[in-house]
PDB file of C-alpha atoms and ligand atoms in Angstrom:
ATOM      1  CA  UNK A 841       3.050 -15.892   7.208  1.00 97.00           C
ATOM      2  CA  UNK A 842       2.972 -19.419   5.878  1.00 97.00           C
ATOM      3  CA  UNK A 843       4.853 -22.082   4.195  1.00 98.00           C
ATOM      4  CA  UNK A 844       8.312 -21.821   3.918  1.00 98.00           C
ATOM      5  CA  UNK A 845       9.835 -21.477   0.134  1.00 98.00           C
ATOM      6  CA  UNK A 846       9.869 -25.042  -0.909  1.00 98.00           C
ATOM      7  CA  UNK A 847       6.238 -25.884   0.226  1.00 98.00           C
ATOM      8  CA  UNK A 848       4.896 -22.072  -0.934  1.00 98.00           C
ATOM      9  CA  UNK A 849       6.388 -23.075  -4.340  1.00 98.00           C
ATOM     10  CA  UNK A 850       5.178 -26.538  -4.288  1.00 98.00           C
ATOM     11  CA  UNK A 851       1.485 -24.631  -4.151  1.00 98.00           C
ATOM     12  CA  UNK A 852       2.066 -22.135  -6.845  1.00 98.00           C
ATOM     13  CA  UNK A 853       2.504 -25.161  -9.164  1.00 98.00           C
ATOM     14  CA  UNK A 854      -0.666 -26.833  -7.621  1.00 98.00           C
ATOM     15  CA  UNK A 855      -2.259 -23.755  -8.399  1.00 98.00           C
ATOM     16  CA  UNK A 856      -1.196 -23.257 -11.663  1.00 97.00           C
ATOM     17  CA  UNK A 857      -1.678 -27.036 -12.187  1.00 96.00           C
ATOM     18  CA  UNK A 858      -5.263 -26.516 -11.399  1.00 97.00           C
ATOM     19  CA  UNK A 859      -6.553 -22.884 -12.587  1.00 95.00           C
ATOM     20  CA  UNK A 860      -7.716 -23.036 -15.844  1.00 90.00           C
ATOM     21  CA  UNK A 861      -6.643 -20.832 -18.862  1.00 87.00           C
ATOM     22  CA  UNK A 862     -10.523 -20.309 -20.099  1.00 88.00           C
ATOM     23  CA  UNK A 863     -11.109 -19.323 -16.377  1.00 91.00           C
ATOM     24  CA  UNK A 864      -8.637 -16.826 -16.428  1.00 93.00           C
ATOM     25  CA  UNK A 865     -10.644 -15.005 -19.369  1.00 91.00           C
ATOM     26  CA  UNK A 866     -13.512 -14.789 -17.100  1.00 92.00           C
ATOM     27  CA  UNK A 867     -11.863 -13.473 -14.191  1.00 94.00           C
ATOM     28  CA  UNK A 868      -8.725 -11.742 -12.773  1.00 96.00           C
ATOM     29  CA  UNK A 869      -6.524 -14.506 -10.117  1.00 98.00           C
ATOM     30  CA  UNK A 870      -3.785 -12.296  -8.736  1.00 98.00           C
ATOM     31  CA  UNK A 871      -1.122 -14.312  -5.633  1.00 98.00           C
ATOM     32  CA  UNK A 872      -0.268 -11.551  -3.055  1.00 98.00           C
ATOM     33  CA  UNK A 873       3.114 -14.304  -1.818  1.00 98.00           C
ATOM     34  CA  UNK A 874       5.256 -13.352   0.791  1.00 98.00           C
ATOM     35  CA  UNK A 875       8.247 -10.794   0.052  1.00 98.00           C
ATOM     36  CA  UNK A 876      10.451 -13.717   0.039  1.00 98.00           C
ATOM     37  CA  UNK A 877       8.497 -15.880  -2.731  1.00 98.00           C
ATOM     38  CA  UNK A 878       8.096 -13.274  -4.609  1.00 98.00           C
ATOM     39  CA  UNK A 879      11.345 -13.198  -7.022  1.00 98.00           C
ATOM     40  CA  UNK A 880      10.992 -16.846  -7.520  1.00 98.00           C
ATOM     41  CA  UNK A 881       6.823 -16.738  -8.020  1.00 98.00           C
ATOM     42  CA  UNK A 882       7.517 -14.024 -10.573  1.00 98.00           C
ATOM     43  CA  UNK A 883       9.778 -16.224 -12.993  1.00 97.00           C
ATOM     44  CA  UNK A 884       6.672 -19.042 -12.613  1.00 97.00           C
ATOM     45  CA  UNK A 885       4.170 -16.995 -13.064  1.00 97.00           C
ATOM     46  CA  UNK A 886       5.498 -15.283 -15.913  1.00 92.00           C
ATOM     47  CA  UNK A 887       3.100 -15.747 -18.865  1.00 92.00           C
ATOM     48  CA  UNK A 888       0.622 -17.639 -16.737  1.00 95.00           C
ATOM     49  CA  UNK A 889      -2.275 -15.506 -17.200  1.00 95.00           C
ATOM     50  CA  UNK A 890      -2.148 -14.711 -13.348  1.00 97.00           C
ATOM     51  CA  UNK A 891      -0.611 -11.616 -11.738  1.00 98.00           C
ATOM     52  CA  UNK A 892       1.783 -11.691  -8.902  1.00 98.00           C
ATOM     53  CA  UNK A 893       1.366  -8.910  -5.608  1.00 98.00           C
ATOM     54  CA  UNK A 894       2.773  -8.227  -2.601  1.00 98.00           C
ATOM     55  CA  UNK A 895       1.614  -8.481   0.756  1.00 98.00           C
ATOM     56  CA  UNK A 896       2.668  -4.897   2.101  1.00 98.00           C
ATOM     57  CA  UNK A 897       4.928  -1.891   1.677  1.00 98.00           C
ATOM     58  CA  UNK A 898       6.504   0.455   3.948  1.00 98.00           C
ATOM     59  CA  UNK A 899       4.908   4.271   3.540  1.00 98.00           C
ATOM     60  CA  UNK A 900       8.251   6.184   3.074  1.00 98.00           C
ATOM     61  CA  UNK A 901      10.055   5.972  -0.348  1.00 98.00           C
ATOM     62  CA  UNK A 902      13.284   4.377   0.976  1.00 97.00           C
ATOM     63  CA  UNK A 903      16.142   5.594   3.608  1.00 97.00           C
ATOM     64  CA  UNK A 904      16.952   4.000   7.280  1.00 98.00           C
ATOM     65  CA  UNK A 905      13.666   1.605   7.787  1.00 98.00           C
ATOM     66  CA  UNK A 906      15.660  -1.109   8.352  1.00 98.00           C
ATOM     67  CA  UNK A 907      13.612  -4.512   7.831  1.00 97.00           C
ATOM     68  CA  UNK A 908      11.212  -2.797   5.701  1.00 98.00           C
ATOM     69  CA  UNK A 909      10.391  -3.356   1.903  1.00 98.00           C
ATOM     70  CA  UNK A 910       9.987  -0.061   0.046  1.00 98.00           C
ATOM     71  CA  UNK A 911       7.669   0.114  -3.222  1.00 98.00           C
ATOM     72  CA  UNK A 912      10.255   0.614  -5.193  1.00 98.00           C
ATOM     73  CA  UNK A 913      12.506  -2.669  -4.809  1.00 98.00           C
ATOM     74  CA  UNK A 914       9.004  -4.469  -5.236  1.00 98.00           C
ATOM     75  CA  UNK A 915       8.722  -2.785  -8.568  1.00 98.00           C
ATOM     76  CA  UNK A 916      12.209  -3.999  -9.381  1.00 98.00           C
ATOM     77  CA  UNK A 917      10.844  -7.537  -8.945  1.00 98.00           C
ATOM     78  CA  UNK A 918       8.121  -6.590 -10.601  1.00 98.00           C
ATOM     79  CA  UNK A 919       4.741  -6.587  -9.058  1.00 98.00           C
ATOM     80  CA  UNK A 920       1.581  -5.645 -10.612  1.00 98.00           C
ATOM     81  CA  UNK A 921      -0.488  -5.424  -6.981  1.00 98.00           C
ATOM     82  CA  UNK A 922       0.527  -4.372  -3.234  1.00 98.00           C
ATOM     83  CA  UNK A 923      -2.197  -5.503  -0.499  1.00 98.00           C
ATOM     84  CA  UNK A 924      -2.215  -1.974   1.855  1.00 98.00           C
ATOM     85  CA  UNK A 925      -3.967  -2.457   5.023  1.00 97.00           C
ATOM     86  CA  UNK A 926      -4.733  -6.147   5.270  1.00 97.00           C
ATOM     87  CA  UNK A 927      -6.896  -6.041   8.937  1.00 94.00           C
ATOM     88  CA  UNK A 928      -3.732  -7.794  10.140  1.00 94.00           C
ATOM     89  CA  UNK A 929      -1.639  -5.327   9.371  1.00 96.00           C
ATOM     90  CA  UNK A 930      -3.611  -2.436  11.026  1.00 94.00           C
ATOM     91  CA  UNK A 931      -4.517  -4.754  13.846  1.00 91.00           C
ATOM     92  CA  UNK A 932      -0.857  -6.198  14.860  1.00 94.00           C
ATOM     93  CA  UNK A 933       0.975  -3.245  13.453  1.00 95.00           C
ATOM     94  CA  UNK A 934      -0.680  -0.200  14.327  1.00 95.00           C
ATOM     95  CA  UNK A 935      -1.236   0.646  10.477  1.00 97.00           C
ATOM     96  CA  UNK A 936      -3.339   3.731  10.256  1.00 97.00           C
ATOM     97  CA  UNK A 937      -5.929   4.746   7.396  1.00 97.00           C
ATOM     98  CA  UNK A 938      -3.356   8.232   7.266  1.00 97.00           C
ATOM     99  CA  UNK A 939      -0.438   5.944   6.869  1.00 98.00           C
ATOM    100  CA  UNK A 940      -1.933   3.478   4.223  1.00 98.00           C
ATOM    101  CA  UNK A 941      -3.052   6.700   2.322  1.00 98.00           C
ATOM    102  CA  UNK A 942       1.044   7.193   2.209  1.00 98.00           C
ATOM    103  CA  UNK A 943       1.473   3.740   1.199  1.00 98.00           C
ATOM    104  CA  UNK A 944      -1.196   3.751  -1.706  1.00 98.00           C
ATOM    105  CA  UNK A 945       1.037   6.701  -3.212  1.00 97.00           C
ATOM    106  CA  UNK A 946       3.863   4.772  -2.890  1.00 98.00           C
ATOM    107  CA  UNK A 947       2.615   2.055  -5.065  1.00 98.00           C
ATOM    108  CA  UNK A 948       1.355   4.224  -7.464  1.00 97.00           C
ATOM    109  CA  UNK A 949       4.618   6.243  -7.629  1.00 97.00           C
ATOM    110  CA  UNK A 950       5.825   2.742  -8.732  1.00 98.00           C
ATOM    111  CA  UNK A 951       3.024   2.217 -11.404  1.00 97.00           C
ATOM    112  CA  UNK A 952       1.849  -0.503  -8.710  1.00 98.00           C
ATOM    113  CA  UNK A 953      -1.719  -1.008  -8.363  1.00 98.00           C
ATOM    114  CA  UNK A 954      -3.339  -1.402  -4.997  1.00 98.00           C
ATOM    115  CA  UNK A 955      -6.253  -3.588  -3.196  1.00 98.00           C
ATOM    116  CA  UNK A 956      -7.003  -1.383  -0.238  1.00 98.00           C
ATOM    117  CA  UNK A 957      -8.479  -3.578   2.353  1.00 98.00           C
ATOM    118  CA  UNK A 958     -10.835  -2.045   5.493  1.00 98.00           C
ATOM    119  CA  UNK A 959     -13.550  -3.646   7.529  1.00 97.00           C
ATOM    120  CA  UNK A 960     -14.779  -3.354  11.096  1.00 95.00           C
ATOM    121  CA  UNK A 961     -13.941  -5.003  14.261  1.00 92.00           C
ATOM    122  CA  UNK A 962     -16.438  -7.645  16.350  1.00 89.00           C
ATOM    123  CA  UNK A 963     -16.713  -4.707  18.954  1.00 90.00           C
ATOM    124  CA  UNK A 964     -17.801  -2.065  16.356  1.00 94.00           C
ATOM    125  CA  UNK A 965     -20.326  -4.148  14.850  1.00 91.00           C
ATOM    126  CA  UNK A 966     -21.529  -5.216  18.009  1.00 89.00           C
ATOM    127  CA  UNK A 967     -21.707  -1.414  19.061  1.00 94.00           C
ATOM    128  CA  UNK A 968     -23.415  -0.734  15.775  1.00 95.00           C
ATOM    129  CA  UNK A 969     -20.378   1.570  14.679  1.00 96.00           C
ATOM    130  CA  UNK A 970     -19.448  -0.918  11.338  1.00 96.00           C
ATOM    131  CA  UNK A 971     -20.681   1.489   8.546  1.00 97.00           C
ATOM    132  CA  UNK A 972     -19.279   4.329  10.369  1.00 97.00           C
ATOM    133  CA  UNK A 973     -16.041   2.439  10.637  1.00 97.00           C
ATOM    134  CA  UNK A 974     -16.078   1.458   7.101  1.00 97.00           C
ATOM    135  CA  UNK A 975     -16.902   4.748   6.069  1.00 98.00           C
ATOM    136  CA  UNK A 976     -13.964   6.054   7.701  1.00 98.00           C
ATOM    137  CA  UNK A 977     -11.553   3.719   6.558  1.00 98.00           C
ATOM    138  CA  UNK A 978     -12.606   4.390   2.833  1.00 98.00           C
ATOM    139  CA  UNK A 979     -12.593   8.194   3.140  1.00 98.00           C
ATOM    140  CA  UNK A 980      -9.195   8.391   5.158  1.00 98.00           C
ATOM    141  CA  UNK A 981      -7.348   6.131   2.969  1.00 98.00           C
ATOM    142  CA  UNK A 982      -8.295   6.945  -0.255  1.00 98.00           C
ATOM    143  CA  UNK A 983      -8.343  10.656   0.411  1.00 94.00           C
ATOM    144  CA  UNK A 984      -5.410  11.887  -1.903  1.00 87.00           C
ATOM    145  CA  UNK A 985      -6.679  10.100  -5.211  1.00 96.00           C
ATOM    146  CA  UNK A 986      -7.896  11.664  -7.767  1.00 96.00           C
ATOM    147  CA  UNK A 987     -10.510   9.546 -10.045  1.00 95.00           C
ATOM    148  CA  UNK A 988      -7.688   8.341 -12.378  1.00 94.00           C
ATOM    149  CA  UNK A 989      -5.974   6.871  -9.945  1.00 95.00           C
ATOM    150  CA  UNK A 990      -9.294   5.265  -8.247  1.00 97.00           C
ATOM    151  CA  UNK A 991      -9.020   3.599 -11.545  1.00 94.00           C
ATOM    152  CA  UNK A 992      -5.911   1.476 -10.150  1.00 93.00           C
ATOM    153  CA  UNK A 993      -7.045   0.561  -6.943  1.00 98.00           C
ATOM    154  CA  UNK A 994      -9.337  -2.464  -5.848  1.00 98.00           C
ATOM    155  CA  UNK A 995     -11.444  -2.652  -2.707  1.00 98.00           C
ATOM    156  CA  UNK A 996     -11.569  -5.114  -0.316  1.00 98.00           C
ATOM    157  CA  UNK A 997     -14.156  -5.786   2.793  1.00 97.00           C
ATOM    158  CA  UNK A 998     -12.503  -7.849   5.593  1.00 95.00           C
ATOM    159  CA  UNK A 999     -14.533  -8.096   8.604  1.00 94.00           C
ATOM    160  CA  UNK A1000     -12.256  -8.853  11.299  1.00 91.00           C
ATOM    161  CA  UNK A1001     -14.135 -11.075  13.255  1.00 88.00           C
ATOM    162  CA  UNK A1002     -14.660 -13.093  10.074  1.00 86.00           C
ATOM    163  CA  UNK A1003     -10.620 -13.300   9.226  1.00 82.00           C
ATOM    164  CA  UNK A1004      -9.547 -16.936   9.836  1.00 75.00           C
ATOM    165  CA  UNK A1005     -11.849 -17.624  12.400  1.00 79.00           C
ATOM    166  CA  UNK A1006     -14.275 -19.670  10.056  1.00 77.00           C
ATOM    167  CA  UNK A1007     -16.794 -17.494  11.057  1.00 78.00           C
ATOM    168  CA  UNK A1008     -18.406 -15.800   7.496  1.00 77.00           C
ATOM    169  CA  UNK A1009     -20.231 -12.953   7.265  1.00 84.00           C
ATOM    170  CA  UNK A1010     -23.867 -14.148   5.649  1.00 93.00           C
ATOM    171  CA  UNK A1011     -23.906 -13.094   1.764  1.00 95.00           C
ATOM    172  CA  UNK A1012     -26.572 -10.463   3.011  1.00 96.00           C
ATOM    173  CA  UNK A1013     -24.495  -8.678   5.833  1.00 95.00           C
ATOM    174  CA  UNK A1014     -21.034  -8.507   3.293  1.00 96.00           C
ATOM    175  CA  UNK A1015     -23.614  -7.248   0.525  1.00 97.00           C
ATOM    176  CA  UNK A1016     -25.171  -4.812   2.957  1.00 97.00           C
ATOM    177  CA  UNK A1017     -21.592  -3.169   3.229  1.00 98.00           C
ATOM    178  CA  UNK A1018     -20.159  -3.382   0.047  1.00 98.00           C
ATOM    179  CA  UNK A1019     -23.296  -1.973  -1.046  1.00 98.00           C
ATOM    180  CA  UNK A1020     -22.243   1.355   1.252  1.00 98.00           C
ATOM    181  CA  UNK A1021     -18.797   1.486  -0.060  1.00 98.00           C
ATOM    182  CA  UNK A1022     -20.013   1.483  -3.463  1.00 98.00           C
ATOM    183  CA  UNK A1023     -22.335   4.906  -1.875  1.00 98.00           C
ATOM    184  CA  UNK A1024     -19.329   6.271  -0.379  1.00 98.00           C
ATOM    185  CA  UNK A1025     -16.978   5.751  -3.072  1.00 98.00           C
ATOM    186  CA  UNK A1026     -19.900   7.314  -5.666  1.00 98.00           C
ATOM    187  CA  UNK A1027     -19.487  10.436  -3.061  1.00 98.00           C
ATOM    188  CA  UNK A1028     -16.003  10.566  -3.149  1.00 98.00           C
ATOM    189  CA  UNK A1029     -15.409   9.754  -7.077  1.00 97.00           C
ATOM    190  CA  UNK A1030     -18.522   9.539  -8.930  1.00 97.00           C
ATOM    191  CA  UNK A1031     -21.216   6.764  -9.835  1.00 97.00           C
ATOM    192  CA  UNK A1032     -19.015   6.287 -12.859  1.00 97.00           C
ATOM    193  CA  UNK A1033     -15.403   5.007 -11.090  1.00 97.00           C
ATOM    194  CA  UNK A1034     -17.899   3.625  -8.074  1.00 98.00           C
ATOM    195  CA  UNK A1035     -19.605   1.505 -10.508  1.00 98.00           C
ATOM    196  CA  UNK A1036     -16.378   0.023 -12.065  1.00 98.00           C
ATOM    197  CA  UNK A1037     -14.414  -0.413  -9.072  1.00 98.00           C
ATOM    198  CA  UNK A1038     -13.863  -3.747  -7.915  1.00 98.00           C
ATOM    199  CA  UNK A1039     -15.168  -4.625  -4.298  1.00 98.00           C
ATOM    200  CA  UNK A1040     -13.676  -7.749  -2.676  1.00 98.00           C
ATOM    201  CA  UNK A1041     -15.092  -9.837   0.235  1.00 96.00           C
ATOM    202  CA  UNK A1042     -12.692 -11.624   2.387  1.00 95.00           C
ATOM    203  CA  UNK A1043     -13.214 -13.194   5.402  1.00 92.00           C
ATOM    204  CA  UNK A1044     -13.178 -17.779   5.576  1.00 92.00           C
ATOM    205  CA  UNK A1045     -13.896 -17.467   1.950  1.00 95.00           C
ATOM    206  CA  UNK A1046     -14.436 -21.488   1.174  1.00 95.00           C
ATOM    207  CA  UNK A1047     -15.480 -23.560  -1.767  1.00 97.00           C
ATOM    208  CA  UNK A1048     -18.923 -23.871  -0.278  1.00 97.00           C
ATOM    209  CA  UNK A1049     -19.920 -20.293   0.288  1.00 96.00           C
ATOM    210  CA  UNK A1050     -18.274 -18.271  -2.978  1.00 97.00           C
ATOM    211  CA  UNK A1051     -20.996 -18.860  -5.184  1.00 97.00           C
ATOM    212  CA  UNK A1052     -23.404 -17.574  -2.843  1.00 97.00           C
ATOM    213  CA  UNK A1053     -20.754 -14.671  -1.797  1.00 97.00           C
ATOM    214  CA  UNK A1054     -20.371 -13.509  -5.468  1.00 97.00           C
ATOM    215  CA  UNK A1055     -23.541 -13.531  -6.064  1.00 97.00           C
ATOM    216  CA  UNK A1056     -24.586 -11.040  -4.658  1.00 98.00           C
ATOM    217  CA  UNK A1057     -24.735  -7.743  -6.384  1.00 98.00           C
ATOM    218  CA  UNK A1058     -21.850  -5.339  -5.193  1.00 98.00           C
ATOM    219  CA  UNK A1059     -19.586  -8.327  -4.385  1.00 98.00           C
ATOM    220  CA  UNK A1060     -16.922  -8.409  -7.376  1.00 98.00           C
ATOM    221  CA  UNK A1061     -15.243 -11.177  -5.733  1.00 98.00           C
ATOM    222  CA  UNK A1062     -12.821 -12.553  -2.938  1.00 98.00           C
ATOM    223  CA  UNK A1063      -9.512 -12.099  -0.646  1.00 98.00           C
ATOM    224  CA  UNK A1064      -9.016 -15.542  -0.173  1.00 98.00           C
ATOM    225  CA  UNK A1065      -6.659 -16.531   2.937  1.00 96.00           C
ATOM    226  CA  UNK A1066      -6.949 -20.118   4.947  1.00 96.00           C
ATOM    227  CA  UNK A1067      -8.934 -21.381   1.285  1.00 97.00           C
ATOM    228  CA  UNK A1068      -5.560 -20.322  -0.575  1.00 98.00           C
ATOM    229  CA  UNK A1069      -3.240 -22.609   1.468  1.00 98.00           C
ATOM    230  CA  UNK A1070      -5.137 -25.545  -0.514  1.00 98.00           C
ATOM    231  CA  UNK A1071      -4.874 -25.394  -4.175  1.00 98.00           C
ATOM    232  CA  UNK A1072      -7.618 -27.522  -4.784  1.00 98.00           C
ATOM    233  CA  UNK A1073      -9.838 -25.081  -2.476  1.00 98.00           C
ATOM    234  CA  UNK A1074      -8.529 -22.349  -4.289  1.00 98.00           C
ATOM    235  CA  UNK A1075      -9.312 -23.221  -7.657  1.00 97.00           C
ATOM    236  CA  UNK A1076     -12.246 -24.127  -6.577  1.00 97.00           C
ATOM    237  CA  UNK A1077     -13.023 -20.743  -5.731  1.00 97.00           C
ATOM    238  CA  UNK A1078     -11.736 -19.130  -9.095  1.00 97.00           C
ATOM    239  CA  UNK A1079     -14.496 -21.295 -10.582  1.00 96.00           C
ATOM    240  CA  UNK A1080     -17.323 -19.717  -8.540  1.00 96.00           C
TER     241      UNK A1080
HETATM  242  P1  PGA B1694      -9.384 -16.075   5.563  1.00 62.62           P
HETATM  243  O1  PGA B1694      -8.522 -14.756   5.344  1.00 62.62           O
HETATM  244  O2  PGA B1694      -9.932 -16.458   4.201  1.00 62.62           O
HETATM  245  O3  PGA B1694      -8.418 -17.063   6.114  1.00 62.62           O
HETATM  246  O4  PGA B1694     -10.477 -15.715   6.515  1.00 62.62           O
HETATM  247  C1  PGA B1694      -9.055 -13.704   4.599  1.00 62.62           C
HETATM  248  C2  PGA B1694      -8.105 -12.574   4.537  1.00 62.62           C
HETATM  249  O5  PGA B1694      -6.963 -12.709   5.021  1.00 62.62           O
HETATM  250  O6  PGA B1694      -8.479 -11.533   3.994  1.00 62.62           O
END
């Protein structure tokens, strides 16, 4: 929830300004903008090389939500990527894993592709429950797909007590769990889809930790938040 739609459009054209067209052929940039952005963000980034996503979508097809944004009028934009179950949204809104499993087949009803975020709580580290947590999260929420459909979705690991608090998880603790979603996911799917299915980190992402970040073996790449409000930052970190 920031910048309003001058300044948020004043840093899509930094960004695009900035991100480089023979970087885009070596990795995927995708801008998960606010619902309100998002008609406006399409029409820019139309062409660009970079794909456009939202930030959430309510679970039920449409009817008397009011407020909400169904998958369907974000198809009608169109979005390539909804964000389901951004640690904000299960922390502040009560999102459960049953209820983001309802909103992944929503996007997919819509031919929308989704990067299914999970990740464990300072307390359930601390209590040593984090791969349990984790392991949880995956199964739950990823429960109805079939392999095909695996195929469309991207992982991402956001340790909450990591999410804009500066605070990063060392390259060795966000490897150690993205290491045991790639195992669970292998249970759930096969070593084939596990193998080929993207596995963000996210959490104070920066300029001077990516490299080191995606590095590491079962990190595919980042979720970036606070990094993303500079576009300078940011396309710093599409370089790493
Ligand atoms: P942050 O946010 O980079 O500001 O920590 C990450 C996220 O929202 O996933």
């Amino acid at each position: 929830m920031n910048t309003d739609l001058t300044n948020g459009y004043a840093l899509l054209k930094d960004v695009l300004d900035l991100v480089r067209e023979d970087e885009l052929s070596k990795c995927e940039v995708i801008i998960f903008a606010p619902f309100v952005h998002l008609k406006v963000f399409q029409n820019s980034l139309n062409g660009s090389g970079i794909a456009l996503g939202a930030q959430n979508c309510h679970q039920e097809k449409s009817g008397a939500y009011t407020g909400e944004i169904s998958a369907e009028m974000l198809a009608s934009i169109p979005v390539e990527y909804i964000l389901i179950g951004h640690s904000e949204r299960r922390q502040f809104c009560g999102e459960t894993n049953e209820m983001l499993a309802q909103k992944i087949n929503r996007a997919f009803e819509e031919n929308i592709k989704a990067v299914y975020c999970f990740g464990e709580t300072l307390e359930e580290r601390e209590s040593n429950h984090h791969f349990a947590i984790v392991e949880a999260q995956l199964r739950e929420g990823l429960s109805n797909l079939t392999k095909e459909q695996m195929a469309m979705v991207v992982v991402a690991y956001e340790p909450v007590w990591a999410i804009g608090t500066g605070k990063t998880a060392s390259a060795e603790q966000a490897q150690e769990i993205h290491a045991k979603a790639r195992t669970v996911l292998a249970d759930m799917f096969g070593e084939v889809t596990a193998a080929a299915t993207r596995i963000l980190y996210g959490g104070s992402v920066k300029p001077s930790n990516a490299t080191e970040l995606f590095n590491m073996q079962d990190i595919d790449g980042g979720l970036i938040g606070g990094a993303a409000l500079d576009a300078t930052a940011f396309s710093e970190i599409v370089k790493a």
